[in-house]
PDB file of C-alpha atoms in Angstrom:
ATOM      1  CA  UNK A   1       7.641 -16.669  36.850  1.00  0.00           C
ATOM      2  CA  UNK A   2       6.108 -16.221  33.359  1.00  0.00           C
ATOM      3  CA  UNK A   3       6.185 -13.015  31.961  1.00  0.00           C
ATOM      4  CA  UNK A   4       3.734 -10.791  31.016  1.00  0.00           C
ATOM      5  CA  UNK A   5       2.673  -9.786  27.067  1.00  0.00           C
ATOM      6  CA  UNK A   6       3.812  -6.335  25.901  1.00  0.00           C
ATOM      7  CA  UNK A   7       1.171  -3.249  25.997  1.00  0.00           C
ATOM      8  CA  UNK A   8      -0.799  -3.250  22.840  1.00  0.00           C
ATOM      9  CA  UNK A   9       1.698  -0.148  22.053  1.00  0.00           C
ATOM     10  CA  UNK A  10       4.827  -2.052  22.831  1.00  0.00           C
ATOM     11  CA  UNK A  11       3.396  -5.002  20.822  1.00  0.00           C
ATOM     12  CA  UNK A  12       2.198  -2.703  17.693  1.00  0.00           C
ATOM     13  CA  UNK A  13       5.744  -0.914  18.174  1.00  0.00           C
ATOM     14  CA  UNK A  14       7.880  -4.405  17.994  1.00  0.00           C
ATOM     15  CA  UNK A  15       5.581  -5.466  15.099  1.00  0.00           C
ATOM     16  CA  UNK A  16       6.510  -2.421  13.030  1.00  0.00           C
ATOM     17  CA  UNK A  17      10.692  -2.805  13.814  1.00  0.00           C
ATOM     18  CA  UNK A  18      10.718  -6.080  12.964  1.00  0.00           C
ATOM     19  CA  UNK A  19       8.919  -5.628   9.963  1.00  0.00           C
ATOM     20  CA  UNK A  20      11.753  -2.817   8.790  1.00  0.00           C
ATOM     21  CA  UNK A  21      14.376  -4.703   9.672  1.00  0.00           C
ATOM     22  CA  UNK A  22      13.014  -7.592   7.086  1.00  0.00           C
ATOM     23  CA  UNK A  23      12.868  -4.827   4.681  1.00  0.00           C
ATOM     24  CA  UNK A  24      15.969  -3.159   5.221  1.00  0.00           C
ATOM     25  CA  UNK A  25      17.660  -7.155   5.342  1.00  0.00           C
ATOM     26  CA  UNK A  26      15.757  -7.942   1.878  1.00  0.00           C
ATOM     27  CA  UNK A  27      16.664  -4.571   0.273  1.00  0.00           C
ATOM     28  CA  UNK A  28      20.271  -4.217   1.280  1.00  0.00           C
ATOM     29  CA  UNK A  29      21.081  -8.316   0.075  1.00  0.00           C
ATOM     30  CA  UNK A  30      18.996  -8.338  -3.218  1.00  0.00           C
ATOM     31  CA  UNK A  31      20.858  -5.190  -3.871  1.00  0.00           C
ATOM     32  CA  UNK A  32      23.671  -6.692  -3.493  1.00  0.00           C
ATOM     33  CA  UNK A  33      23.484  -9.870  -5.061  1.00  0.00           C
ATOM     34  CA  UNK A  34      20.440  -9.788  -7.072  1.00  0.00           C
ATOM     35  CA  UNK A  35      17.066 -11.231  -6.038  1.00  0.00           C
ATOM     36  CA  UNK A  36      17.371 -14.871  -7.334  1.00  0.00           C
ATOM     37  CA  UNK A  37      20.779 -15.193  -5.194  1.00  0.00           C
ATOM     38  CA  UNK A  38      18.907 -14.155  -2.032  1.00  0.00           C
ATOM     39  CA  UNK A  39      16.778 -16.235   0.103  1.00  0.00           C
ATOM     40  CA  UNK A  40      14.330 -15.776   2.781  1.00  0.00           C
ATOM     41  CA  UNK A  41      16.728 -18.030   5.504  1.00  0.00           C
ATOM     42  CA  UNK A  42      19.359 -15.358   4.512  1.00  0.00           C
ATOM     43  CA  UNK A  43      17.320 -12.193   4.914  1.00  0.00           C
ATOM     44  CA  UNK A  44      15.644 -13.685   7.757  1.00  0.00           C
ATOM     45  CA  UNK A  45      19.228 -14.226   9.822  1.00  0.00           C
ATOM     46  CA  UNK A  46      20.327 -10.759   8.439  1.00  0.00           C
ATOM     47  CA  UNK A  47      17.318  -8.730  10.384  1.00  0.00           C
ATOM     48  CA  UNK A  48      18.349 -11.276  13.411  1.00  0.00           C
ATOM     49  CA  UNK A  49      14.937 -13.081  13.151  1.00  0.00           C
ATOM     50  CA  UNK A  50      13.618 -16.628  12.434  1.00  0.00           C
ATOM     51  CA  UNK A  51      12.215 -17.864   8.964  1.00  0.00           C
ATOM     52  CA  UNK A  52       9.040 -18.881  11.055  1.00  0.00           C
ATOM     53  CA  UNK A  53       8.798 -14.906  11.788  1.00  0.00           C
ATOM     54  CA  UNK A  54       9.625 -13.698   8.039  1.00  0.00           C
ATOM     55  CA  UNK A  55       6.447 -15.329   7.314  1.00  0.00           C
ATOM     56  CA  UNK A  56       4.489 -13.321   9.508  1.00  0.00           C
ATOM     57  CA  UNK A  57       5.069 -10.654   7.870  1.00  0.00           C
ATOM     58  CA  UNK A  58       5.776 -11.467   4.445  1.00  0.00           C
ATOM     59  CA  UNK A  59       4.452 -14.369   1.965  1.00  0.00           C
ATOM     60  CA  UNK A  60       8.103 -14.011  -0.242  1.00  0.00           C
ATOM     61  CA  UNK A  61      11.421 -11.936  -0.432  1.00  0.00           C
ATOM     62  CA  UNK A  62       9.707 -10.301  -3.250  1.00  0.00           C
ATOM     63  CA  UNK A  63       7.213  -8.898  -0.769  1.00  0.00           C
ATOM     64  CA  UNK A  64       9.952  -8.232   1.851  1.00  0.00           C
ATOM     65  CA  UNK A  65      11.887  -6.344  -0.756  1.00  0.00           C
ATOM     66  CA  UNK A  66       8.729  -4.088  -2.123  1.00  0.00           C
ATOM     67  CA  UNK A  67       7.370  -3.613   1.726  1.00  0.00           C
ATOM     68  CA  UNK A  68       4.264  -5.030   0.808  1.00  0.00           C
ATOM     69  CA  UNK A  69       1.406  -5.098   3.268  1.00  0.00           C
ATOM     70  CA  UNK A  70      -2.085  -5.836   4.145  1.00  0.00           C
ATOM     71  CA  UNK A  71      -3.492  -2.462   4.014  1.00  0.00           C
ATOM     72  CA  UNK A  72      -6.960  -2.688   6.312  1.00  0.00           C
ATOM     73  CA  UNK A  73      -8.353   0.560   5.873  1.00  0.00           C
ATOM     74  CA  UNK A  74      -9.912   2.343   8.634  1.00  0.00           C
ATOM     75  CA  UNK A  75     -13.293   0.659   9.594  1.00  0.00           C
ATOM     76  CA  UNK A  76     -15.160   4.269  10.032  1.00  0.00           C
ATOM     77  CA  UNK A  77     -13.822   5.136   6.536  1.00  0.00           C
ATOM     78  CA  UNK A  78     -15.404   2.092   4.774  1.00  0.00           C
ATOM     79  CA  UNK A  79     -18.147   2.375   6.989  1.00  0.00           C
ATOM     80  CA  UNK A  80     -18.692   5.413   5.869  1.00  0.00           C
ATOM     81  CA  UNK A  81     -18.617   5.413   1.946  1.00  0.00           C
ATOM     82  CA  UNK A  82     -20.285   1.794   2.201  1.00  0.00           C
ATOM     83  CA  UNK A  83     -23.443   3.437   3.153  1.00  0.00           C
ATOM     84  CA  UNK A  84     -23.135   6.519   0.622  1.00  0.00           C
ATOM     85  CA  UNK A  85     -21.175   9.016   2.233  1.00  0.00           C
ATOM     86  CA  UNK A  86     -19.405  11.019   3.245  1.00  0.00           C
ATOM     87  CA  UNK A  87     -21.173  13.387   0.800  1.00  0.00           C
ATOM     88  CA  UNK A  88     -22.753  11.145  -1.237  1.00  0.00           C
ATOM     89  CA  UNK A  89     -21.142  12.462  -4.197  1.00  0.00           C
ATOM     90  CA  UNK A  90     -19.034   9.386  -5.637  1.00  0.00           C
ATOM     91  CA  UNK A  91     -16.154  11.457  -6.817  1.00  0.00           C
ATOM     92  CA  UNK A  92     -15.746  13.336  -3.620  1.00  0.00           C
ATOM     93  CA  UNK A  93     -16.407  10.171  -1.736  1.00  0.00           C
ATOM     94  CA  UNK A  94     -14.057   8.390  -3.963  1.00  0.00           C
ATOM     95  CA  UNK A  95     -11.296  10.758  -3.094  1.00  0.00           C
ATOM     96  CA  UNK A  96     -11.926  10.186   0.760  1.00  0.00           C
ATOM     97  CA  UNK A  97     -12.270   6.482   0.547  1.00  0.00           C
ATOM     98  CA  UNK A  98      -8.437   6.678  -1.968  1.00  0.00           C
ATOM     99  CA  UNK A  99      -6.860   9.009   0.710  1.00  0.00           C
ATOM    100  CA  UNK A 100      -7.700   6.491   3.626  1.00  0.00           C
ATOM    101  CA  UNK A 101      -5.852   4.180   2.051  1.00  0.00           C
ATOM    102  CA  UNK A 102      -2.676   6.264   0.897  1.00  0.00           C
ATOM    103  CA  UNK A 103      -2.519   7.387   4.784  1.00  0.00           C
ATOM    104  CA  UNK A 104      -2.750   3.630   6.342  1.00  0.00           C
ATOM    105  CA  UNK A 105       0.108   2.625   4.099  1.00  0.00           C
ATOM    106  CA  UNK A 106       2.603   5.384   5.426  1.00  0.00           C
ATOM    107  CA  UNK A 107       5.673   4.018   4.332  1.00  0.00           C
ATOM    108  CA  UNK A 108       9.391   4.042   5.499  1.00  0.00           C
ATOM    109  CA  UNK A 109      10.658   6.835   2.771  1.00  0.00           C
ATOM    110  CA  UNK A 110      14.199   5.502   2.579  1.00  0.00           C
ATOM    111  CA  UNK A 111      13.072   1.872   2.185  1.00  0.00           C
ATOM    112  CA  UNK A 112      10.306   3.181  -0.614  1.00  0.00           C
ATOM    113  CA  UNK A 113      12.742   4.767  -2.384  1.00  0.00           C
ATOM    114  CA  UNK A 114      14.943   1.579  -2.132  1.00  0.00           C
ATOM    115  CA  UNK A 115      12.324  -0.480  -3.823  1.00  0.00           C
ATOM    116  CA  UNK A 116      11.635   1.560  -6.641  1.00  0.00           C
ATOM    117  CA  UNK A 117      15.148   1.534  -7.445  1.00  0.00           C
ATOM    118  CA  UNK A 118      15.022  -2.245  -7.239  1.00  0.00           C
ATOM    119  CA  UNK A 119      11.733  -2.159  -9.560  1.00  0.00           C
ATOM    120  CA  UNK A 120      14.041  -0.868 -12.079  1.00  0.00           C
ATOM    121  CA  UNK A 121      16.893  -3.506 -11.887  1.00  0.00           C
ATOM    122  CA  UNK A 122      14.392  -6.742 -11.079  1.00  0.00           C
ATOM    123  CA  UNK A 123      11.547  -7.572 -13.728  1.00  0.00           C
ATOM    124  CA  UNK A 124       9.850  -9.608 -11.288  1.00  0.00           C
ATOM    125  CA  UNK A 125       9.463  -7.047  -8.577  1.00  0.00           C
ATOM    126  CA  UNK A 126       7.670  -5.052 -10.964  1.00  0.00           C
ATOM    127  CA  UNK A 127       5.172  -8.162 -11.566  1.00  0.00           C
ATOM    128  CA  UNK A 128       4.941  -8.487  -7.925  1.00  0.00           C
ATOM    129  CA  UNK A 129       4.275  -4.581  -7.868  1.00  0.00           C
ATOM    130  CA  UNK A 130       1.274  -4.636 -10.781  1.00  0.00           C
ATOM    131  CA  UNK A 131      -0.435  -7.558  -9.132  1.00  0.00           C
ATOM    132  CA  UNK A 132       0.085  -5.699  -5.806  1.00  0.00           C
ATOM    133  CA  UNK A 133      -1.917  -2.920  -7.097  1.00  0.00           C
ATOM    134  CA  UNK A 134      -4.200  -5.308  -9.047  1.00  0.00           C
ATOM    135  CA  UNK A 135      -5.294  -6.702  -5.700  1.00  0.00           C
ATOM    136  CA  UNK A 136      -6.141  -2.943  -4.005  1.00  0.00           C
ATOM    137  CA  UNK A 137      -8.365  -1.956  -7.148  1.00  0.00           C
ATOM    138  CA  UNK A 138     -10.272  -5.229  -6.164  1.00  0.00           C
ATOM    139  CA  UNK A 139     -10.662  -4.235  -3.038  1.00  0.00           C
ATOM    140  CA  UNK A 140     -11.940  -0.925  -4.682  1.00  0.00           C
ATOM    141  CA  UNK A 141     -14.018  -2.811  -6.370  1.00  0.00           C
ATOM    142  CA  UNK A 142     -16.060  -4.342  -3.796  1.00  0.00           C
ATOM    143  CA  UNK A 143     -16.511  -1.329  -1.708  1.00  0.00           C
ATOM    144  CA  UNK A 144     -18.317   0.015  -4.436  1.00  0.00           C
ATOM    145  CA  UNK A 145     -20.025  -2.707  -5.111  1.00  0.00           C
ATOM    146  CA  UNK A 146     -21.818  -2.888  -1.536  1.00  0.00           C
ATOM    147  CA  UNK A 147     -22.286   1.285  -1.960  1.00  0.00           C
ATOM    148  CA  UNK A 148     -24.462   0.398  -4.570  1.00  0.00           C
ATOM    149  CA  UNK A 149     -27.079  -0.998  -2.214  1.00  0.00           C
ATOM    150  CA  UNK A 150     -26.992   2.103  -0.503  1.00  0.00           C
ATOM    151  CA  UNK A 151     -27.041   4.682  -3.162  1.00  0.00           C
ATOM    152  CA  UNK A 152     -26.913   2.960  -6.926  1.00  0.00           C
ATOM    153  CA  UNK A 153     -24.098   4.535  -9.415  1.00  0.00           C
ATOM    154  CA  UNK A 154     -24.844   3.849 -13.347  1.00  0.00           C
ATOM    155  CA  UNK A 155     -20.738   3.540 -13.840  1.00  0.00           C
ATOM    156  CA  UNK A 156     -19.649  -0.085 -12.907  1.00  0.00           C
ATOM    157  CA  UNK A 157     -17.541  -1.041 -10.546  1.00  0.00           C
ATOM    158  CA  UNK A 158     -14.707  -1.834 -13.027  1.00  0.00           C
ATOM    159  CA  UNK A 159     -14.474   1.865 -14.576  1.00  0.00           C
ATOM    160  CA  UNK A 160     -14.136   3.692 -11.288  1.00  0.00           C
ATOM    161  CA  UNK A 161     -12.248   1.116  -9.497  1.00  0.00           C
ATOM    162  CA  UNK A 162      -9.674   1.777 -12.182  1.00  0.00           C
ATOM    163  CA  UNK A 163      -9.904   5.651 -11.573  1.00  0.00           C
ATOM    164  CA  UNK A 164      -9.049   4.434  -8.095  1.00  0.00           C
ATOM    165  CA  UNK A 165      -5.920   2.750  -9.070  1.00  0.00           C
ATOM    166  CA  UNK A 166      -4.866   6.002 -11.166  1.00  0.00           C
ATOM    167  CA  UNK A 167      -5.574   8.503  -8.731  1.00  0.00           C
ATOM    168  CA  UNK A 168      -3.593   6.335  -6.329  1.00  0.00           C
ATOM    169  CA  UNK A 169      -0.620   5.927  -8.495  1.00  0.00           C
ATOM    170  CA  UNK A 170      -0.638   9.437 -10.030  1.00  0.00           C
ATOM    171  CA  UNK A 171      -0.352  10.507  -6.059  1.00  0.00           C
ATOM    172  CA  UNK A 172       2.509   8.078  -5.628  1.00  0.00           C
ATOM    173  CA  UNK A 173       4.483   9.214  -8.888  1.00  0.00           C
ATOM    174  CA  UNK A 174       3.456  12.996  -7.461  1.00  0.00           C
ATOM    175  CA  UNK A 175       5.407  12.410  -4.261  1.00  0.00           C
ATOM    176  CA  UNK A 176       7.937  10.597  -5.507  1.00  0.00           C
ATOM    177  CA  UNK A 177       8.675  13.872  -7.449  1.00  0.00           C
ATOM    178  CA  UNK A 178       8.357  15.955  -4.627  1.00  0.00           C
ATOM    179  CA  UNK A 179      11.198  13.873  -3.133  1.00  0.00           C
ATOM    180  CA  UNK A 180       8.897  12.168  -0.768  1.00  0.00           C
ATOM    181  CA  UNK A 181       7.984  15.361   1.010  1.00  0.00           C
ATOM    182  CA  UNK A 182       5.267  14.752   3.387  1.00  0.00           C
ATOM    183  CA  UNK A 183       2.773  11.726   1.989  1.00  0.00           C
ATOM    184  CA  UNK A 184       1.412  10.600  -1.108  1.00  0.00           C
ATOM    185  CA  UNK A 185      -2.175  11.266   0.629  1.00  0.00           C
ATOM    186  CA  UNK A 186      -1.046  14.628   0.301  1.00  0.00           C
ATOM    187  CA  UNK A 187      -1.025  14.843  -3.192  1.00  0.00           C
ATOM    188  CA  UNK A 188      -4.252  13.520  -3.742  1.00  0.00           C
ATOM    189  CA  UNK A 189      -5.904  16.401  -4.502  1.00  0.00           C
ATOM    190  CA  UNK A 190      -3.849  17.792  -7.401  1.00  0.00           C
ATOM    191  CA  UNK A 191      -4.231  14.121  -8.819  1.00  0.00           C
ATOM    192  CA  UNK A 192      -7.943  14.924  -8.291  1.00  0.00           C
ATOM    193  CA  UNK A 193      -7.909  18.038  -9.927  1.00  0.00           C
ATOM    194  CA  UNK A 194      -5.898  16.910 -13.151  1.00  0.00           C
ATOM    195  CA  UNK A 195      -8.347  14.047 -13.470  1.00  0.00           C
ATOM    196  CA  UNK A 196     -11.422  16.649 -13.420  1.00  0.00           C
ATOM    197  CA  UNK A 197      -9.735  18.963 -15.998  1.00  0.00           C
ATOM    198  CA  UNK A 198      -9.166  15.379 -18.716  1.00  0.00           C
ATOM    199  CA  UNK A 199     -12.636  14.845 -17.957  1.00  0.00           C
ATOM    200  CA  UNK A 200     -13.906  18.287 -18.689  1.00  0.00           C
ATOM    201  CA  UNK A 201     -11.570  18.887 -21.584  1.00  0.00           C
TER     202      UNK A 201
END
């Protein structure tokens, strides 16, 4: 008798273990050996899963070893600043549309603080890393280019997408000093802040 498919929960639940386990597989081997002594058939037997699967996650053991991931941020969110809002002020709605996506990455912290101590050891991940965050300023970058239609901005798309990218990375470095207590989304703010004091300097 065929079986039936998992609960969306169970289904969403196995998806997220088997992506860790790639991860922690990827993390603990390049560690070990370095990452051009690693491959994916190795990392892929280590989490107990087939190649074929690695590559549903992942599109390289660079990505494995960074926890990289399509971030697809909350379709109310974009909805949302897309047509002007939430307050129609492009700072404060800039901050809102940055914090959605700092809260649907919410990493593993012990496999986050893995990679960055990888990032320091392996030139490439940090490459891998930069073009990584390349990629989510684009996205950036188009959100506010269909916000225009809505409610036109005389800064271009390329200025404040790259406030994006800072205000995202100063509330990564922030938590990363706070030891990883809580999320990065909660640092936001004080990122925010500092930003509006340069500005007003």
């Amino acid at each position: 008798m065929p079986t039936s498919a998992p609960p969306p929960n169970a289904r969403e639940r196995q998806k997220r273990e088997r992506r860790l386990a790639l991860i922690e597989a990827a993390q603990r081997l390049v560690g070990e050996r370095g990452l051009d002594d690693v491959t994916v058939e190795e990392i892929s037997s280590a989490a107990g899963l087939s190649t074929r699967t690695f590559f549903n996650y992942f599109d390289s053991k660079d990505d494995a070893v960074l926890g990289i991931q399509e971030i697809e941020l909350d379709a109310e969110v974009r909805a949302q600043f897309v047509s002007g809002g939430p307050s129609g002020r492009l700072m404060s709605d800039l901050e809102a549309l940055v914090a959605g996506f700092l809260k649907d990455a919410a990493p593993n912290i012990e496999q986050v603080e893995r990679a960055m101590r990888l990032l320091t050891s392996e030139p490439r991940l940090m490459q891998r890393h930069v073009a990584w965050h390349q990629r989510i300023v684009g996205e950036f970058e188009e959100l506010l280019s269909e916000r225009r239609k809505a409610r036109p901005s005389p800064v271009d798309d390329d200025t404040i997408g790259m406030v994006a990218g800072l205000l995202m990375r100063s509330s990564a470095l922030a938590w990363a000093r706070s030891g990883y207590e809580g999320d990065a989304a909660a640092h936001l703010p004080e990122a925010v802040a500092q930003l509006r004091l340069l500005l007003d300097d």
